[in-house]
Short mmCIF file of C-alpha atoms and ligand atoms in Angstrom, two decimals:
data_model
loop_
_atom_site.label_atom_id
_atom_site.label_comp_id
_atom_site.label_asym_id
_atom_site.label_seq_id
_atom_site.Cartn_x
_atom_site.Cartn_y
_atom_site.Cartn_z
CA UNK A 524 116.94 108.41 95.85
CA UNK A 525 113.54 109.22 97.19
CA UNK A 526 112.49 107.52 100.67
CA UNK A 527 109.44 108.05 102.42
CA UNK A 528 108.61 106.93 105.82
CA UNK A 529 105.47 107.49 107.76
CA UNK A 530 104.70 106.87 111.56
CA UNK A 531 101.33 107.33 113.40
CA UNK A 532 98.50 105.00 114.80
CA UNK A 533 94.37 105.05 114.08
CA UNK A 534 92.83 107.21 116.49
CA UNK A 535 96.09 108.56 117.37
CA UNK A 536 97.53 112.36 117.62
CA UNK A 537 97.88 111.90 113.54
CA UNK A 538 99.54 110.55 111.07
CA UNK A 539 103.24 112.27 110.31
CA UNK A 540 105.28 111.40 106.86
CA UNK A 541 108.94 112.75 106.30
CA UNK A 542 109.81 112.20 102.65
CA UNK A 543 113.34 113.09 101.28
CA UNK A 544 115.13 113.26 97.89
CA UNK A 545 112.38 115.94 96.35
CA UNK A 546 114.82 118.06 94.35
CA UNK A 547 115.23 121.62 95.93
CA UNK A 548 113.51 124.50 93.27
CA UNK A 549 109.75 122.92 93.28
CA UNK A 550 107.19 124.75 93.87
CA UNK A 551 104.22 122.95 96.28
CA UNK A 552 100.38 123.58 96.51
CA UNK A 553 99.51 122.35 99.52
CA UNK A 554 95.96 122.85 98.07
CA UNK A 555 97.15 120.10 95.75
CA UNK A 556 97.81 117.95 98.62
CA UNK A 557 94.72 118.12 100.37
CA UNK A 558 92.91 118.00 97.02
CA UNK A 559 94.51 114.54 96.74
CA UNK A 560 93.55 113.90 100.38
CA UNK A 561 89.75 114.61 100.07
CA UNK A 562 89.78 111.98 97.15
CA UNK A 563 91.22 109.41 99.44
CA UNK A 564 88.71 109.73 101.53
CA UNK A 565 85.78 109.09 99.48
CA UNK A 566 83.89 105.96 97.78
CA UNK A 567 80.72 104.82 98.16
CA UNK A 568 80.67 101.89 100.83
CA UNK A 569 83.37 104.07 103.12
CA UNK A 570 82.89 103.83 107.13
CA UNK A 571 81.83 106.56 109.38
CA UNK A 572 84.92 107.76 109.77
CA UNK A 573 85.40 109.47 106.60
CA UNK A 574 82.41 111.59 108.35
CA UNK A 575 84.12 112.66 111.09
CA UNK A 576 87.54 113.33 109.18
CA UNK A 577 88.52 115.91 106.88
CA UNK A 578 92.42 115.17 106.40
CA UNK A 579 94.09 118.63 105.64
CA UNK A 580 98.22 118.43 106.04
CA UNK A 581 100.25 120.60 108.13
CA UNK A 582 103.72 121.42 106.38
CA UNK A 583 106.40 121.18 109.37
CA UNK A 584 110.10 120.81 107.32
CA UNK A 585 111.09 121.11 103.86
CA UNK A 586 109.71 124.29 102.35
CA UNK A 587 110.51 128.09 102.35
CA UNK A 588 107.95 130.27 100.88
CA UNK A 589 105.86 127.67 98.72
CA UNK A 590 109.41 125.90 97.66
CA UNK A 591 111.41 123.49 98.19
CA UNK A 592 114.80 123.68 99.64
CA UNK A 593 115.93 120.24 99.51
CA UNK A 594 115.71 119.24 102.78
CA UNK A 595 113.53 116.36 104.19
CA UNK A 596 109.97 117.61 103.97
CA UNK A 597 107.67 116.54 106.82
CA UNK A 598 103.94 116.62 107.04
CA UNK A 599 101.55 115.94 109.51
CA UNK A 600 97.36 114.93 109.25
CA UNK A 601 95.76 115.47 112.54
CA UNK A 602 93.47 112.96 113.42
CA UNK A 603 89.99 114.53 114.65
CA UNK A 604 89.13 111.30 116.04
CA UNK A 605 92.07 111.08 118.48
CA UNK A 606 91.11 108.77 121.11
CA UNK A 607 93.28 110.83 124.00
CA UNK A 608 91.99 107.86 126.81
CA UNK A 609 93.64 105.13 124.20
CA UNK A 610 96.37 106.95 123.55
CA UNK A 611 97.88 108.20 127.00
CA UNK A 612 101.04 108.90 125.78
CA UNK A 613 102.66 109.05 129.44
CA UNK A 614 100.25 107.02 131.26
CA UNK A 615 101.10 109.33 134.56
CA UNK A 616 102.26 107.15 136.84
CA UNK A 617 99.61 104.06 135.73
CA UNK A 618 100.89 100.65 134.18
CA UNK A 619 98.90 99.40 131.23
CA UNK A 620 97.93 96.92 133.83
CA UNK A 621 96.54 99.44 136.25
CA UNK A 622 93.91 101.38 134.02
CA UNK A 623 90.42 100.15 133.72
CA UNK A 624 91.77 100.24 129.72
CA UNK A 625 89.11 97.96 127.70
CA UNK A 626 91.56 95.15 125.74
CA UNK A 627 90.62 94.06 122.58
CA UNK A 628 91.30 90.33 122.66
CA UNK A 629 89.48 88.36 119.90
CA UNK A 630 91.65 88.70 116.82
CA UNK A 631 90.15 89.25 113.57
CA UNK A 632 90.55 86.90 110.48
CA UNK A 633 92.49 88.59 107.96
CA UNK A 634 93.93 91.54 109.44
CA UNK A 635 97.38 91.78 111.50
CA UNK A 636 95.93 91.10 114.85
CA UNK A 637 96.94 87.87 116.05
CA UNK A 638 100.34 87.17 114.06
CA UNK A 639 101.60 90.93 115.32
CA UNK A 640 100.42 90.60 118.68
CA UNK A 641 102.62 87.36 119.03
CA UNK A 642 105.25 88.87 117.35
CA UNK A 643 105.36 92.16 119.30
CA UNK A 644 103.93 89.59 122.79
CA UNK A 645 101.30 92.20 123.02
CA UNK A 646 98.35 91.82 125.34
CA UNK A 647 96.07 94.21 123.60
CA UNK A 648 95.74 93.42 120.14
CA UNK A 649 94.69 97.35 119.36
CA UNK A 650 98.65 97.81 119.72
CA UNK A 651 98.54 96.60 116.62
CA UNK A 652 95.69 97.34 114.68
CA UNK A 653 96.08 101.01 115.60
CA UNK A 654 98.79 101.05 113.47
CA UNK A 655 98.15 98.24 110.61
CA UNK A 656 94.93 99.96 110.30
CA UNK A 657 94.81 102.07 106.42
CA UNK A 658 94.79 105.03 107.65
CA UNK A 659 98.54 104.81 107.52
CA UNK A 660 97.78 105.55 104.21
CA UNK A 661 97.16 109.31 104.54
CA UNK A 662 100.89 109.35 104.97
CA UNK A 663 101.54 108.09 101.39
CA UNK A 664 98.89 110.40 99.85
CA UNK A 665 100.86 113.06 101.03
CA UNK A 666 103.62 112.14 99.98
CA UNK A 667 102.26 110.67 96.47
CA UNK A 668 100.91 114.32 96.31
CA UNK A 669 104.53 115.91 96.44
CA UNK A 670 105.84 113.30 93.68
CA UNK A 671 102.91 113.64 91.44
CA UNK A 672 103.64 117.83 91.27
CA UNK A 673 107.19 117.22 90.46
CA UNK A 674 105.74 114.61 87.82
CA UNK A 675 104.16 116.93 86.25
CA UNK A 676 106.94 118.96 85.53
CA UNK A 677 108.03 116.00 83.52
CA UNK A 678 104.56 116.65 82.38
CA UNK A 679 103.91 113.09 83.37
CA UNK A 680 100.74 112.31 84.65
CA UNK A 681 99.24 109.03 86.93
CA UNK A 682 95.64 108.30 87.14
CA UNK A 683 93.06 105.14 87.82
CA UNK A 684 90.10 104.05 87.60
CA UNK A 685 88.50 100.69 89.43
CA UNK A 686 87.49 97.90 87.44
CA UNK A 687 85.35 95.13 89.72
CA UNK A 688 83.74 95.72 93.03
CA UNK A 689 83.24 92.14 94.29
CA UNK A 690 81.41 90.00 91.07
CA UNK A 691 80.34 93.25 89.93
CA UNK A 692 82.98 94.01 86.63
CA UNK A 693 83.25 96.38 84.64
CA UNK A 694 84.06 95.16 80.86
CA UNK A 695 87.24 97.43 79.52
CA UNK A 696 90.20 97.37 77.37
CA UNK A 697 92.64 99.51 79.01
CA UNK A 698 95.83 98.14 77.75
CA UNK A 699 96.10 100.88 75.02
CA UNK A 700 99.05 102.75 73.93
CA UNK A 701 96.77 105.99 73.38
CA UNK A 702 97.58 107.98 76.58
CA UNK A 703 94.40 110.52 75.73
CA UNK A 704 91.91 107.29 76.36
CA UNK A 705 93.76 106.56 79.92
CA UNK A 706 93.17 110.38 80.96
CA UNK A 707 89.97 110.24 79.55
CA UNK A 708 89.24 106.19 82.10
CA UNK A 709 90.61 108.77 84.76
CA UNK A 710 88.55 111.72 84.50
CA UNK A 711 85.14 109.76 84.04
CA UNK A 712 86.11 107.89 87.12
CA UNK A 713 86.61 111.29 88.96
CA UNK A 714 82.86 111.62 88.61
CA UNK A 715 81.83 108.26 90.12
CA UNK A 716 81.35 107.48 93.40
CA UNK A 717 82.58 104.32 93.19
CA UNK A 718 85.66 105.42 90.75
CA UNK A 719 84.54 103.59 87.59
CA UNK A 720 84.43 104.29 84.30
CA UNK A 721 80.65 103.00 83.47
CA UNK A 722 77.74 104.72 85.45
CA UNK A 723 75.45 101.72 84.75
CA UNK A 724 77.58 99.13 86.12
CA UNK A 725 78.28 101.39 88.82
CA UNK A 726 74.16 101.61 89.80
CA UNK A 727 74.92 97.63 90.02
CA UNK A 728 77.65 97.97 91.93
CA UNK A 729 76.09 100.21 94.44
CA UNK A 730 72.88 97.94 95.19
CA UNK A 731 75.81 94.86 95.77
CA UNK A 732 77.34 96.51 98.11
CA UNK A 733 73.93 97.74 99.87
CA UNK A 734 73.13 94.24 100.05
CA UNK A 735 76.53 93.27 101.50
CA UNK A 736 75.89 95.61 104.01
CA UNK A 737 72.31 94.21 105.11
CA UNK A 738 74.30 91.11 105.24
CA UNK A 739 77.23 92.76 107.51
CA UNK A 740 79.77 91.46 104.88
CA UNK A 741 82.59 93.31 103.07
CA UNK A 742 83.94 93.39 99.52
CA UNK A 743 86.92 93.64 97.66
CA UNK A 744 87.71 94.43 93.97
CA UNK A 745 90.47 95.77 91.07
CA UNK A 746 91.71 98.64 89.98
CA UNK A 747 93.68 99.77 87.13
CA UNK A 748 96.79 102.48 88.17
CA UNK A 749 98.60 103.95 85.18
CA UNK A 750 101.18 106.41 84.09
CA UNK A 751 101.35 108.24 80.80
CA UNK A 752 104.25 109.84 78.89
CA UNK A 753 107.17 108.48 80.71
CA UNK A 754 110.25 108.35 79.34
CA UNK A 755 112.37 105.25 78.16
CA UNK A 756 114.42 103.80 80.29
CA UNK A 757 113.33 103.92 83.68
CA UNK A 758 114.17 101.16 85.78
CA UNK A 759 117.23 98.50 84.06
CA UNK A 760 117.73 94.79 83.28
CA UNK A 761 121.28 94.76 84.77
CA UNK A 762 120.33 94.11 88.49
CA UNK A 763 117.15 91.98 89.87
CA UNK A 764 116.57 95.34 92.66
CA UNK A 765 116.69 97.24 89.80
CA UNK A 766 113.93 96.12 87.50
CA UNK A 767 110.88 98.67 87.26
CA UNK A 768 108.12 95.99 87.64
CA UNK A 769 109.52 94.65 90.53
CA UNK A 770 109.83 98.06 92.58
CA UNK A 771 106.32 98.84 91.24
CA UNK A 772 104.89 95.20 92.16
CA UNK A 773 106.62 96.25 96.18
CA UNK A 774 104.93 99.31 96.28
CA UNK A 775 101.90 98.05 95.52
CA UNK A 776 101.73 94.87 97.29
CA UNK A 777 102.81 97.31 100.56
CA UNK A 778 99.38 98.78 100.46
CA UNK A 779 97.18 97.41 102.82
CA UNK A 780 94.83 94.93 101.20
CA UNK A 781 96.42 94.50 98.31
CA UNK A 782 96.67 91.13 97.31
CA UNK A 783 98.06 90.79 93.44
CA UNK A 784 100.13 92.85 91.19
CA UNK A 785 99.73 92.79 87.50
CA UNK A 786 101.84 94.67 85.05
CA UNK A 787 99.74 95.26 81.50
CA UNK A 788 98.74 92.21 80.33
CA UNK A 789 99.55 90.06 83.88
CA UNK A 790 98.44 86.42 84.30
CA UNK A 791 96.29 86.11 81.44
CA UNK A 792 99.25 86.25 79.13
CA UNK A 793 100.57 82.74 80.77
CA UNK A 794 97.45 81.21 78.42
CA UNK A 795 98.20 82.78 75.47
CA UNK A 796 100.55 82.76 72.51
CA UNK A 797 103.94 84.84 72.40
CA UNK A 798 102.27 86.09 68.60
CA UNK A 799 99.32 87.50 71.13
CA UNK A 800 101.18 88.78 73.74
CA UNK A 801 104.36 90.73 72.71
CA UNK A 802 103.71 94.46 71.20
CA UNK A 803 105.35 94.96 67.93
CA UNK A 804 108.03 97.95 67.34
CA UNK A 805 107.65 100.46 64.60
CA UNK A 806 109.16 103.67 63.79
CA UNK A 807 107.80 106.93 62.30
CA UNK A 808 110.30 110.15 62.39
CA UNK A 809 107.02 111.93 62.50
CA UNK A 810 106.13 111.32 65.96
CA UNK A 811 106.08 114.02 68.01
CA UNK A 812 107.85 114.22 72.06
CA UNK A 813 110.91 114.23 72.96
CA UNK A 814 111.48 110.28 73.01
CA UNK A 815 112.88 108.46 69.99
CA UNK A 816 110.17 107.78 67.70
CA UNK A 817 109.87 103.92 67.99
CA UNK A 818 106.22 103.26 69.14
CA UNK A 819 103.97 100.40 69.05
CA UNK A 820 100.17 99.97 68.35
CA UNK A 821 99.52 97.04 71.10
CA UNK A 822 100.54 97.80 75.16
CA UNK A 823 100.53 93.95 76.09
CA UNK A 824 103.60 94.92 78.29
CA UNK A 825 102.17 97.87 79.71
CA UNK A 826 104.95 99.55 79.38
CA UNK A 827 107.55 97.73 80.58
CA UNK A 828 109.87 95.36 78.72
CA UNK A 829 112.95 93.34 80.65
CA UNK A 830 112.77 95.77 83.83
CA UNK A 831 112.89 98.63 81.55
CA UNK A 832 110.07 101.14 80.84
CA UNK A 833 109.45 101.21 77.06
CA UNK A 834 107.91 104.87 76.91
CA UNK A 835 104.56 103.33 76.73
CA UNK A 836 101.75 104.00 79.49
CA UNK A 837 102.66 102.15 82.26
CA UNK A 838 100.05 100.42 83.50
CA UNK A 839 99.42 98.33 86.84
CA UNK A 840 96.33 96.13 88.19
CA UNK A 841 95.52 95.54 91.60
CA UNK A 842 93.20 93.22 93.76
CA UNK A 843 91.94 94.49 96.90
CA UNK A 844 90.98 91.65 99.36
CA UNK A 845 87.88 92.53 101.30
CA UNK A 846 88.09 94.15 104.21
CA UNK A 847 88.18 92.08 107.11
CA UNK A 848 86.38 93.71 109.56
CA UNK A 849 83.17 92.41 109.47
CA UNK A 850 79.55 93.32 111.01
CA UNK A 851 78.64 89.44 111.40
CA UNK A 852 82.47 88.95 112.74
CA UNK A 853 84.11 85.57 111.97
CA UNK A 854 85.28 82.74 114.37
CA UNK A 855 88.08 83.47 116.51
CA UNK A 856 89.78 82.78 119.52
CA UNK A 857 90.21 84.94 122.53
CA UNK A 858 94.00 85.36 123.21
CA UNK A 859 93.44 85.51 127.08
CA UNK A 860 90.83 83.24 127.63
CA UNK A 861 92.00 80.64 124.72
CA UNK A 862 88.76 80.03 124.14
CA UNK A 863 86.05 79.97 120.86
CA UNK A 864 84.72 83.01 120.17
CA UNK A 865 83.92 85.76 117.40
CA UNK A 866 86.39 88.10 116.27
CA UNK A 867 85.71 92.05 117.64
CA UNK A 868 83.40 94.11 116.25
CA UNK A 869 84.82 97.42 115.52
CA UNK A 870 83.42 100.23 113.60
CA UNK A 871 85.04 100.14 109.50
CA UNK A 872 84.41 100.36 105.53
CA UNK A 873 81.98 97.66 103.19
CA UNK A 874 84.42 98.68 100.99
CA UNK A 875 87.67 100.55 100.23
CA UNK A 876 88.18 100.01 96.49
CA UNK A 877 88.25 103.44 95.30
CA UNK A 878 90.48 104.67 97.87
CA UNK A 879 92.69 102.21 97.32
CA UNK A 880 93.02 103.27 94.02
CA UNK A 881 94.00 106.68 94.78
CA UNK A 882 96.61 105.16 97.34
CA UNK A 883 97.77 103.44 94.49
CA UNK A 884 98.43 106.44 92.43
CA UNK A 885 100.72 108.01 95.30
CA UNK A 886 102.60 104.89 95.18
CA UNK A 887 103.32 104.70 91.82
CA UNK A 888 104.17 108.36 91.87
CA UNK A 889 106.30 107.67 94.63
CA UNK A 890 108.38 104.55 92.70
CA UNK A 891 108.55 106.98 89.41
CA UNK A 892 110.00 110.01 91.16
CA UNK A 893 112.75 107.49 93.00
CA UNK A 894 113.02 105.95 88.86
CA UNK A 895 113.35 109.60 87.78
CA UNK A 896 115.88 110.75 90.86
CA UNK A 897 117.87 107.80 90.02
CA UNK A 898 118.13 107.88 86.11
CA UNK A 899 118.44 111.77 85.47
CA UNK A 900 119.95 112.77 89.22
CA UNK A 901 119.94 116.59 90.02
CA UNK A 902 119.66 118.44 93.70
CA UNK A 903 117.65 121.28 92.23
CA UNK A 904 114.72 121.42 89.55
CA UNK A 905 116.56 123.14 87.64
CA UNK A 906 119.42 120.74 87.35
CA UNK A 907 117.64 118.15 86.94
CA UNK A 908 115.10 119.17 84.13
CA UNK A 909 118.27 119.85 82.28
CA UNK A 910 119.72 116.22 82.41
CA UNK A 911 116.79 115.44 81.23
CA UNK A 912 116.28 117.22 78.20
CA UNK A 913 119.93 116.16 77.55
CA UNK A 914 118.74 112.91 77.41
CA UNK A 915 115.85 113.05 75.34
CA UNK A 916 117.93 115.32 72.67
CA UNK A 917 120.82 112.56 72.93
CA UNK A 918 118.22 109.51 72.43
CA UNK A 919 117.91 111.40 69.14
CA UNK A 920 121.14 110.74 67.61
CA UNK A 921 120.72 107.00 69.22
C1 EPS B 644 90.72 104.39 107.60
C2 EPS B 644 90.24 104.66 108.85
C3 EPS B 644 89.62 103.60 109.64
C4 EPS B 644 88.91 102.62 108.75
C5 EPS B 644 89.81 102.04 107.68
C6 EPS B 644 90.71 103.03 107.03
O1 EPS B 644 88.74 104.25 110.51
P1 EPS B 644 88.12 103.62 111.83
O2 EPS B 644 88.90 102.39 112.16
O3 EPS B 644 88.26 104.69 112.88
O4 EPS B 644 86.68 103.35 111.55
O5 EPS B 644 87.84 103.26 108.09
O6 EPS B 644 90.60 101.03 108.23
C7 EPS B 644 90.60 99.80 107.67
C8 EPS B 644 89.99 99.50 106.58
C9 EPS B 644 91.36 98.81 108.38
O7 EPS B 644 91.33 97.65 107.97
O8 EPS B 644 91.95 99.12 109.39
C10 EPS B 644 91.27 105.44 106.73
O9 EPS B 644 91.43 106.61 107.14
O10 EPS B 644 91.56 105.10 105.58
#
């Protein structure tokens, strides 16, 4: 099994990951990692922050001379903007109570402000959004990062692209079975700032969201996550925790933000026929790969039938909910005083689309490599590259 957990606040020392189950034998590029990194951090519409940051990882665990070893591998991001006053670790002989430490106290609309202060009966609600803030997210790039190179030994690939920003849509049929189109959706999005596919829409998209931000507002949107040449089987029907859609719908929905989860086709197939919606099976003994040779023409499913991948591209859409810190804050009430007032201003993104998507990639790489670890099993590379292959020769003779 792969597990991944990450620990770290805002403006904090940095943000630390420890990810274990990575088979021992694979071979790391930490340029790779930061690589990934850098595109997290960029997207037209991104705060000031991303000027002051440039996320590079530190390897502390894990590795020996490039490789893995099998061990728990451990990263850390330092964060340039550590706020050292905020975050006095020791506090040196001061209570909380004692500093001249400036609260914030007017929770803000949306995020996890009020409901965690209660919950954790915290008087200063940047206990909270220190750590509920997305830059927790770094965490899962890096770790993303790690799956996506042992992906690719599988010489399985996950990209996106973003669809909407706000009203702002671009028009697209991605639910193809033609993996070469889906790299192609990926690599013109590499070029945008925005991360879409269409570089007139985008030139709309970019005067909404100046406009937004004359108006202090913020904006959300969808993106499209895939995955391209996995193999059948990933994921089973036999146990509710072990349907694919379901672990990929929690990863998802885990990312800050994120507010639906469709698999191919999603909610619009509730208004359609079954005739419409469900991809037909065929067979040609001329197909190339490894897999058995049954293919469709339609990806309704996207690529992922009863739990079960199909060996289709698998693909994902996500809604981002705007972010909700605003310039022209909301109404609130101050948890001190108890009184009216507007939620605190504090310095953010318009929007965080793009990044999200890339977040989204890690986290599907993340839920694949756990599929992968669990199907085919295997401490070392080596070992497990050869179940593999065993498996695609005996789905063969199926
Ligand atoms: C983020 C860093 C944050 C925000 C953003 C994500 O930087 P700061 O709070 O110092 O300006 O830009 O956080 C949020 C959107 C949020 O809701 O908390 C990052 O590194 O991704």
């Amino acid at each position: 099994m792969i597990n991944f957990i990450t620990a770290g606040e805002s403006h904090g020392k940095g943000i630390v990951v420890i990810l274990e189950g990575i088979p021992a034998g694979l071979k790391l590029s930490l340029d790779e990692i930061n690589k990934e990194l850098a595109r997290r951090q960029k997207g037209y519409g991104r705060g000031k922050r991303m000027e002051i940051e440039k996320d590079s990882a530190e390897i502390i665990s894990g590795l020996r001379f490039g490789e893995t070893i099998g061990s728990p591998i451990c990263f850390i991001v330092y964060n340039k903007d550590w706020r050292k006053n905020d975050f006095n670790f020791e506090n040196k002989g001061k209570t909380f109570q004692e500093t001249n430490f400036k609260r914030l106290l007017n929770p803000r609309p949306g995020h996890a402000d009020l409901a965690g202060a209660i919950k954790f009966f915290r008087s200063d609600l940047k206990d909270i959004s220190e750590r509920s803030s997305a830059r927790e997210t770094v965490g899962r790039v890096v770790a993303g990062s790690v799956c996506k190179q042992f992906l690719s030994q599988l010489n399985i690939f996950v990209g996106s692209f973003v669809t909407s920003i706000g009203k702002v849509k671009v028009n697209l049929d991605y639910l193809t079975t033609n993996y070469n189109l889906l790299i192609k959706l990926h690599n013109l999005a590499e070029k945008s700032v925005l991360r879409v596919t269409n570089m007139a829409v985008e030139k709309q998209m970019i005067k909404f969201i100046d406009e937004t931000m004359l108006k202090k507002d913020t904006l959300g949107g969808e993106f499209v996550t895939f995955s391209v040449k996995n193999p059948i089987g990933l994921g089973s029907h036999t146990q509710w925790t072990s349907r694919l859609d379901a672990k990929i719908a929690f990863s998802m929905m885990s990312i800050p933000a994120v507010k639906s989860v469709e698999i191919g086709m999603g909610k619009v197939c509730g208004t359609k026929f079954g005739s419409e919606v469900h991809d037909e099976i065929f067979y040609s003994s001329k197909l190339k790969g490894k897999n058995l040779k049954f293919y469709r023409k339609t990806n309704n499913a996207g690529g992922i039938e009863g739990g079960i991948s199909n060996g289709e591209p698998i693909i994902v859409r996500c809604t981002m909910k705007p972010i909700p810190t605003l310039g022209k804050p909301l109404k609130t009430v101050n948890i001190k005083t108890k009184k009216q007032n507007f939620a605190d201003i504090i310095r953010s993104d318009v929007v965080a689309v793009p990044a999200c998507s890339v977040i989204a990639e890690s986290m599907l790489a993340i839920t694949l490599t756990n599929e992968i670890k669990i199907k085919f099993g295997g401490d070392s590379i080596k070992e497990l590259k050869k179940n593999y292959k065993n498996y695609a020769y005996l789905t063969q003779k199926f």
